[in-house]
Coordinates of C-alpha atoms and ligand atoms in Angstrom, one line a residue:
M566 CA -0.1 -0.1 0.0
Q567 CA 2.9 2.3 0.7
E568 CA 4.0 1.8 -2.9
E569 CA 0.7 2.6 -4.1
I570 CA 0.5 5.8 -2.2
K571 CA 3.9 6.8 -3.7
E572 CA 2.4 6.3 -7.1
I573 CA -0.7 8.4 -6.3
E574 CA 1.2 11.2 -5.0
K575 CA 3.3 11.5 -8.3
E576 CA -0.1 11.3 -10.1
F577 CA -1.5 14.1 -7.9
L578 CA 1.7 16.4 -8.3
E579 CA 1.3 15.9 -12.2
E580 CA -2.3 16.8 -12.1
V581 CA -1.5 19.8 -10.0
K582 CA 0.6 21.4 -12.7
K583 CA -2.5 21.6 -15.0
I584 CA -4.6 23.8 -12.6
S585 CA -5.4 27.0 -14.0
S586 CA -8.7 28.0 -12.2
L587 CA -10.3 27.8 -9.1
K588 CA -13.0 25.6 -10.4
E589 CA -10.6 23.0 -11.5
L590 CA -8.9 23.2 -8.1
E591 CA -12.2 22.4 -6.6
V592 CA -12.6 19.1 -8.7
L593 CA -9.2 18.2 -7.6
R594 CA -9.7 18.8 -4.1
A595 CA -12.9 16.8 -4.2
K596 CA -10.9 13.9 -6.0
Y597 CA -8.2 13.7 -3.3
L598 CA -9.8 14.8 -0.1
G599 CA -13.7 14.5 -0.7
R600 CA -15.9 12.0 1.0
K601 CA -15.5 9.5 -1.6
G602 CA -11.9 10.7 -2.7
V603 CA -8.8 8.9 -2.9
L604 CA -7.6 9.4 0.7
S605 CA -10.7 8.4 2.3
G606 CA -10.5 5.2 -0.3
F607 CA -7.0 4.5 1.4
F608 CA -8.4 5.1 5.0
S609 CA -11.4 2.7 4.6
R610 CA -8.9 0.0 3.7
F611 CA -7.2 0.4 6.9
S612 CA -9.0 -2.3 8.6
Q613 CA -7.8 -4.8 6.0
V614 CA -4.3 -4.1 6.9
D615 CA -2.2 -6.2 9.3
V616 CA -2.4 -4.8 12.9
S617 CA 1.4 -4.5 13.0
Q618 CA 1.6 -2.5 10.1
R619 CA -1.2 0.1 11.2
A620 CA 0.8 2.4 13.0
I621 CA 3.2 2.9 10.2
L622 CA 0.6 3.3 7.4
G623 CA -1.4 5.7 9.7
E624 CA 1.6 8.0 9.8
V625 CA 2.3 7.6 6.1
L626 CA -1.2 8.3 5.2
N627 CA -1.5 11.3 7.3
S628 CA 1.5 13.1 6.3
F629 CA 0.5 12.4 2.7
K630 CA -2.8 14.0 3.3
E631 CA -1.1 17.0 5.0
R632 CA 0.9 17.4 1.9
V633 CA -2.2 17.3 -0.5
Q634 CA -3.9 19.6 1.8
S635 CA -0.8 22.2 1.9
V636 CA -0.3 21.9 -2.0
I637 CA -4.1 22.7 -2.5
K638 CA -4.0 25.6 -0.1
D639 CA -0.9 27.1 -1.9
I640 CA -2.5 26.8 -5.4
E641 CA -5.6 28.3 -4.0
E642 CA -3.8 31.6 -2.7
R643 CA -2.2 31.9 -5.8
L644 CA -5.1 31.7 -8.1
E645 CA -7.2 34.1 -5.7
R646 CA -4.3 36.6 -5.8
T647 CA -4.2 36.8 -9.7
A648 CA -8.1 37.1 -9.6
Q649 CA -7.7 40.0 -7.6
E650 CA -5.2 41.5 -9.6
G651 CA -7.3 41.5 -12.7
G652 CA -6.4 38.0 -13.6
E653 CA -4.0 36.9 -16.4
L654 CA -3.7 39.7 -19.1
D655 CA -6.3 38.9 -21.7
V656 CA -5.7 41.4 -24.6
T657 CA -8.9 40.5 -26.3
L658 CA -11.0 41.9 -23.6
P659 CA -12.8 45.2 -24.4
G660 CA -10.9 47.9 -22.7
V661 CA -12.1 49.7 -19.5
S662 CA -13.3 53.2 -20.8
F663 CA -13.4 56.0 -18.0
N664 CA -14.5 59.6 -18.6
R665 CA -11.5 62.1 -18.3
G666 CA -12.7 65.4 -17.7
V667 CA -11.3 68.6 -18.8
K668 CA -11.0 71.9 -17.1
H669 CA -13.6 74.5 -18.3
I670 CA -12.3 76.6 -21.4
L671 CA -12.4 79.7 -19.1
T672 CA -10.4 78.1 -16.4
Q673 CA -7.8 77.1 -19.0
T674 CA -7.7 80.5 -20.4
I675 CA -7.3 82.1 -17.0
E676 CA -4.4 79.6 -16.2
S677 CA -2.4 80.1 -19.3
I678 CA -2.8 84.0 -19.0
L679 CA -1.6 83.8 -15.3
S680 CA 1.3 81.4 -16.0
I681 CA 2.6 84.0 -18.7
F682 CA 2.5 86.8 -16.2
E683 CA 4.2 84.5 -13.5
T684 CA 6.9 84.1 -15.8
L685 CA 7.2 87.8 -15.8
G686 CA 7.8 88.0 -12.1
F687 CA 4.0 88.7 -11.0
V688 CA 2.3 87.1 -8.3
V689 CA -1.4 85.6 -8.3
V690 CA -3.7 87.0 -5.7
E691 CA -7.4 86.5 -5.5
G692 CA -9.8 89.2 -4.2
S693 CA -13.5 89.1 -2.9
E694 CA -16.4 89.2 -5.1
I695 CA -18.4 91.3 -2.3
E696 CA -17.0 94.5 -2.0
T697 CA -17.9 97.9 -0.6
E698 CA -18.8 101.0 -2.5
Y699 CA -15.5 102.4 -1.2
Y700 CA -13.2 100.0 -3.0
N701 CA -15.4 99.6 -6.1
F702 CA -15.6 103.5 -6.5
T703 CA -14.3 105.8 -4.1
A704 CA -10.7 104.4 -3.7
L705 CA -10.4 104.2 -7.5
N706 CA -11.1 107.8 -7.9
I707 CA -14.6 107.4 -8.9
P708 CA -16.7 109.6 -6.4
P709 CA -20.4 108.5 -5.6
E710 CA -22.9 110.1 -8.0
H711 CA -20.1 110.8 -10.6
P712 CA -21.0 110.0 -14.0
A713 CA -18.2 107.5 -14.2
T714 CA -20.2 105.0 -12.0
E715 CA -22.4 104.4 -14.9
A716 CA -20.0 102.4 -16.7
F717 CA -19.5 100.3 -13.6
H718 CA -23.0 99.7 -12.3
T719 CA -23.3 96.7 -10.3
F720 CA -25.7 94.7 -8.1
Y721 CA -26.0 95.9 -4.4
L722 CA -26.6 94.0 -1.3
S723 CA -28.8 95.7 1.3
T724 CA -26.4 95.8 4.2
E725 CA -24.5 99.1 5.0
A726 CA -20.4 98.6 5.1
T727 CA -19.3 99.7 8.4
T728 CA -15.5 100.1 7.9
T729 CA -14.5 103.6 8.9
K730 CA -10.8 103.7 8.3
N731 CA -11.1 104.0 4.6
R732 CA -8.9 107.2 3.5
G733 CA -10.6 110.1 1.8
L734 CA -14.1 109.6 2.9
E735 CA -13.9 112.5 5.5
E736 CA -13.1 114.7 2.6
L737 CA -15.6 113.5 0.4
K738 CA -18.2 113.6 3.5
C739 CA -19.4 110.1 2.7
S740 CA -19.4 106.6 4.3
P741 CA -17.9 103.2 2.9
G742 CA -21.1 102.9 1.3
R743 CA -23.1 99.6 1.0
Y744 CA -22.0 96.2 -0.1
L745 CA -22.0 95.3 -3.7
L746 CA -20.7 92.6 -6.1
R747 CA -17.3 94.0 -7.5
S748 CA -17.9 95.5 -10.9
Q749 CA -14.1 95.4 -11.9
T750 CA -11.1 93.5 -10.3
S751 CA -9.5 96.8 -9.9
T752 CA -11.0 96.8 -6.5
L753 CA -8.1 94.6 -5.6
Q754 CA -5.4 97.3 -6.3
V755 CA -6.0 99.5 -3.1
R756 CA -6.7 96.4 -1.1
I757 CA -3.2 95.2 -1.9
M758 CA -1.4 98.5 -1.8
E759 CA -3.0 99.1 1.9
Q760 CA -1.2 95.8 2.9
F761 CA 2.0 95.7 1.0
K762 CA 4.8 98.0 0.1
P763 CA 6.1 98.3 -3.3
P764 CA 7.9 97.0 -5.3
L765 CA 4.5 94.9 -6.2
R766 CA 3.7 93.0 -9.3
V767 CA 0.3 91.4 -9.0
V768 CA -2.1 89.6 -11.3
S769 CA -5.5 88.6 -10.1
P770 CA -8.4 86.6 -11.8
G771 CA -11.9 86.7 -10.8
R772 CA -15.7 87.3 -11.5
V773 CA -17.1 90.5 -11.9
Y774 CA -20.8 91.6 -12.1
R775 CA -22.7 94.0 -14.1
P776 CA -26.5 94.3 -14.5
D777 CA -26.2 94.0 -18.3
A778 CA -29.0 92.2 -20.4
T779 CA -27.6 88.9 -21.5
D780 CA -26.9 88.7 -25.2
A781 CA -24.3 87.0 -27.6
S782 CA -21.6 89.6 -26.1
H783 CA -22.9 90.5 -22.7
S784 CA -23.4 88.7 -19.6
F785 CA -24.3 89.9 -15.9
M786 CA -21.2 87.9 -14.7
F787 CA -17.8 87.7 -16.3
H788 CA -14.4 87.1 -15.5
Q789 CA -11.4 89.7 -15.6
I790 CA -7.8 89.5 -14.8
E791 CA -6.5 92.7 -13.4
G792 CA -2.7 93.3 -13.1
F793 CA -0.6 96.0 -11.6
A794 CA 3.0 96.7 -11.2
V795 CA 4.2 99.5 -8.5
G796 CA 7.6 100.8 -7.5
E797 CA 9.7 104.0 -7.6
K798 CA 10.7 103.8 -11.4
V799 CA 8.0 102.0 -13.2
K800 CA 7.3 103.6 -16.5
F801 CA 4.6 103.5 -19.1
S802 CA 7.2 101.8 -21.5
D803 CA 7.3 98.9 -18.8
L804 CA 3.5 98.5 -19.3
K805 CA 3.9 98.6 -23.1
G806 CA 6.7 95.9 -22.8
T807 CA 5.1 93.8 -20.3
L808 CA 1.6 93.7 -22.5
F809 CA 3.4 93.2 -25.7
A810 CA 5.5 90.2 -24.3
F811 CA 2.0 88.7 -22.9
A812 CA 0.3 89.2 -26.1
Q813 CA 3.0 87.5 -28.4
R814 CA 3.1 84.5 -26.1
F815 CA -0.6 84.2 -26.0
F816 CA -1.6 85.0 -29.3
G817 CA 1.5 84.4 -31.4
K818 CA 4.7 86.1 -32.2
E819 CA 3.3 87.9 -35.4
I820 CA 1.1 89.9 -33.3
K821 CA 1.2 93.7 -33.6
M822 CA -0.1 96.0 -30.9
R823 CA -1.5 99.4 -30.6
F824 CA -2.4 101.9 -27.7
R825 CA -5.4 104.3 -28.2
P826 CA -6.0 107.2 -25.6
H827 CA -8.9 106.3 -23.4
H828 CA -10.3 107.5 -20.0
F829 CA -10.6 105.5 -16.8
P830 CA -10.8 107.3 -13.5
F831 CA -8.2 105.2 -11.7
T832 CA -5.3 105.7 -14.4
E833 CA -3.7 108.7 -16.2
P834 CA -2.8 108.5 -18.8
S835 CA -5.4 105.8 -20.0
V836 CA -5.2 103.4 -22.9
E837 CA -7.3 100.9 -24.7
V838 CA -5.0 98.2 -26.1
D839 CA -5.7 96.7 -29.6
I840 CA -3.9 93.6 -31.1
S841 CA -3.8 93.2 -34.9
C842 CA -6.8 90.8 -35.9
I843 CA -5.9 87.2 -35.3
I844 CA -8.2 86.1 -38.3
C845 CA -7.3 88.2 -40.9
K846 CA -3.9 89.4 -39.6
G847 CA -4.8 93.2 -39.8
K848 CA -6.6 93.1 -43.5
G849 CA -10.0 93.4 -41.9
C850 CA -12.7 90.9 -41.6
S851 CA -16.1 90.2 -40.0
V852 CA -14.5 89.3 -36.6
C853 CA -12.6 92.8 -36.4
G854 CA -15.7 94.7 -37.9
R855 CA -13.1 95.3 -40.9
K856 CA -10.8 97.4 -38.8
G857 CA -7.8 95.1 -38.6
W858 CA -7.8 95.3 -34.9
L859 CA -9.3 93.7 -31.7
E860 CA -9.6 95.5 -28.5
I861 CA -8.3 93.3 -25.7
L862 CA -7.8 95.3 -22.5
G863 CA -7.8 98.8 -20.7
A864 CA -4.8 99.9 -18.9
G865 CA -2.8 102.9 -17.8
M866 CA -0.5 104.5 -15.2
V867 CA -1.9 104.4 -11.8
H868 CA -3.7 107.7 -10.9
P869 CA -2.2 109.6 -7.9
R870 CA -5.3 109.6 -6.3
V871 CA -5.2 105.6 -6.1
F872 CA -1.8 106.0 -4.3
Y873 CA -3.5 108.4 -2.0
S874 CA -6.3 105.8 -1.0
A875 CA -3.8 103.3 -0.5
G876 CA -1.8 105.7 2.0
Y877 CA 1.4 105.7 0.1
P878 CA 3.4 108.9 0.4
S879 CA 2.5 111.5 -2.3
G880 CA 4.9 111.4 -5.4
K881 CA 7.0 108.5 -4.0
Y882 CA 5.9 105.7 -6.2
R883 CA 4.6 105.0 -10.0
G884 CA 2.7 102.2 -11.5
F885 CA 0.9 100.8 -14.5
A886 CA -2.3 98.7 -14.2
F887 CA -4.2 96.9 -16.5
G888 CA -7.4 94.8 -16.9
M889 CA -8.8 92.2 -19.5
G890 CA -12.1 90.4 -19.8
V891 CA -11.2 86.7 -19.8
E892 CA -14.4 85.5 -21.9
R893 CA -13.4 88.2 -24.5
I894 CA -9.9 87.0 -24.9
A895 CA -11.2 83.3 -25.0
M896 CA -13.7 84.1 -27.7
L897 CA -11.0 85.9 -29.7
K898 CA -8.3 83.2 -29.4
Y899 CA -10.7 80.1 -30.1
G900 CA -13.2 81.9 -32.5
I901 CA -16.3 81.3 -30.2
D902 CA -19.1 83.8 -31.2
D903 CA -21.6 83.8 -28.1
I904 CA -20.4 84.4 -24.5
R905 CA -23.6 82.4 -23.5
L906 CA -21.8 79.4 -24.5
F907 CA -19.3 79.6 -21.6
F908 CA -22.3 79.3 -18.9
E909 CA -24.6 77.1 -20.4
N910 CA -22.7 74.0 -19.4
D911 CA -23.4 72.3 -22.7
L912 CA -20.7 69.2 -22.7
R913 CA -20.9 69.3 -26.5
F914 CA -19.4 72.7 -26.4
L915 CA -17.1 72.2 -23.3
R916 CA -15.7 69.0 -24.6
Q917 CA -13.8 70.7 -27.6
F918 CA -11.4 72.2 -25.8
Ligands
LIG210 N1 -11.5 98.0 -14.6 C1 -11.4 98.4 -16.2 C2 -12.7 97.8 -16.7 O1 -13.3 96.9 -15.9 C3 -10.0 98.0 -16.6 C4 -8.8 98.6 -16.3 C5 -7.9 98.2 -15.5 C6 -8.4 99.9 -16.8 C7 -6.9 98.7 -15.0 C8 -7.3 100.5 -16.4 C9 -6.4 99.9 -15.5 O2 -12.8 98.4 -17.6

């Protein structure tokens, strides 16, 4: 019987090699360890064996049983592990698809604009969307009731602002005003200057609000990026150089730029900045209204009155500031003809970028 056991063990080890699934392993387990299996067959023949031999045979049989159990357990563990790890690689199975999202085109535009200014030494700061009349108007040299407030009409909250330390209010005999949703990111200029001394180079992205009726080119909420640099020797030519470097990197090397005189209460002199039309390269087309130029931002040298609001000593610093509308820039760059597309959350539009 001992010889027989040896033979059976050889057979078992051969069979084990062919096992490739848990199902096959179950069949093997039943064959050897099951109630009517090979091992119980041996044990049932025990009574026929000579009494003197029984002890030795018992030992042989038990150790064979242990080996069979441990081999089966090992294979079972190995098969379970491969099942958890995704099994053997089957290149014919269909791939597992997953939805990879993209950042909203406005976020992408904001990020690429900011990263250009970061390489030019600007620091990104975010401001608050709820502001006081003081920072949205007064501090920027737009006195309350002045016609210039027209251009920056916005939404008002009903609470009265309480801060009293804002400079210039005494003189103008007014209060910090009500809270409102900022109508321009320029609010951040004075807030930053109040807290930090020059040299300053700041860019700030964010939402602004104006109660415009919505159409293809207007929205009551849109995004701006504000930028400003303040120091003892900041010149208008620094503004030109900075904006030109930005436009070339963002729109392409061949872009031309022009500065037109304009008026903003918080800059003097003030300009509007155009780039040569990126569609027709300046020849004139429907996108640029046959002018060959596209307006991209407003800018100028920081008005002394703004430095006064910030509490800077008179005449010590100079600076430039600019503000651009992100939607407008994205529309120009990607040929989008309706501002509403940005906010409708239509994935067919958003997935294109
Ligand atoms: N805040 C201005 C606007 O919203 C843009 C601007 C910013 C102009 C900074 C000059 C300087 O139109």
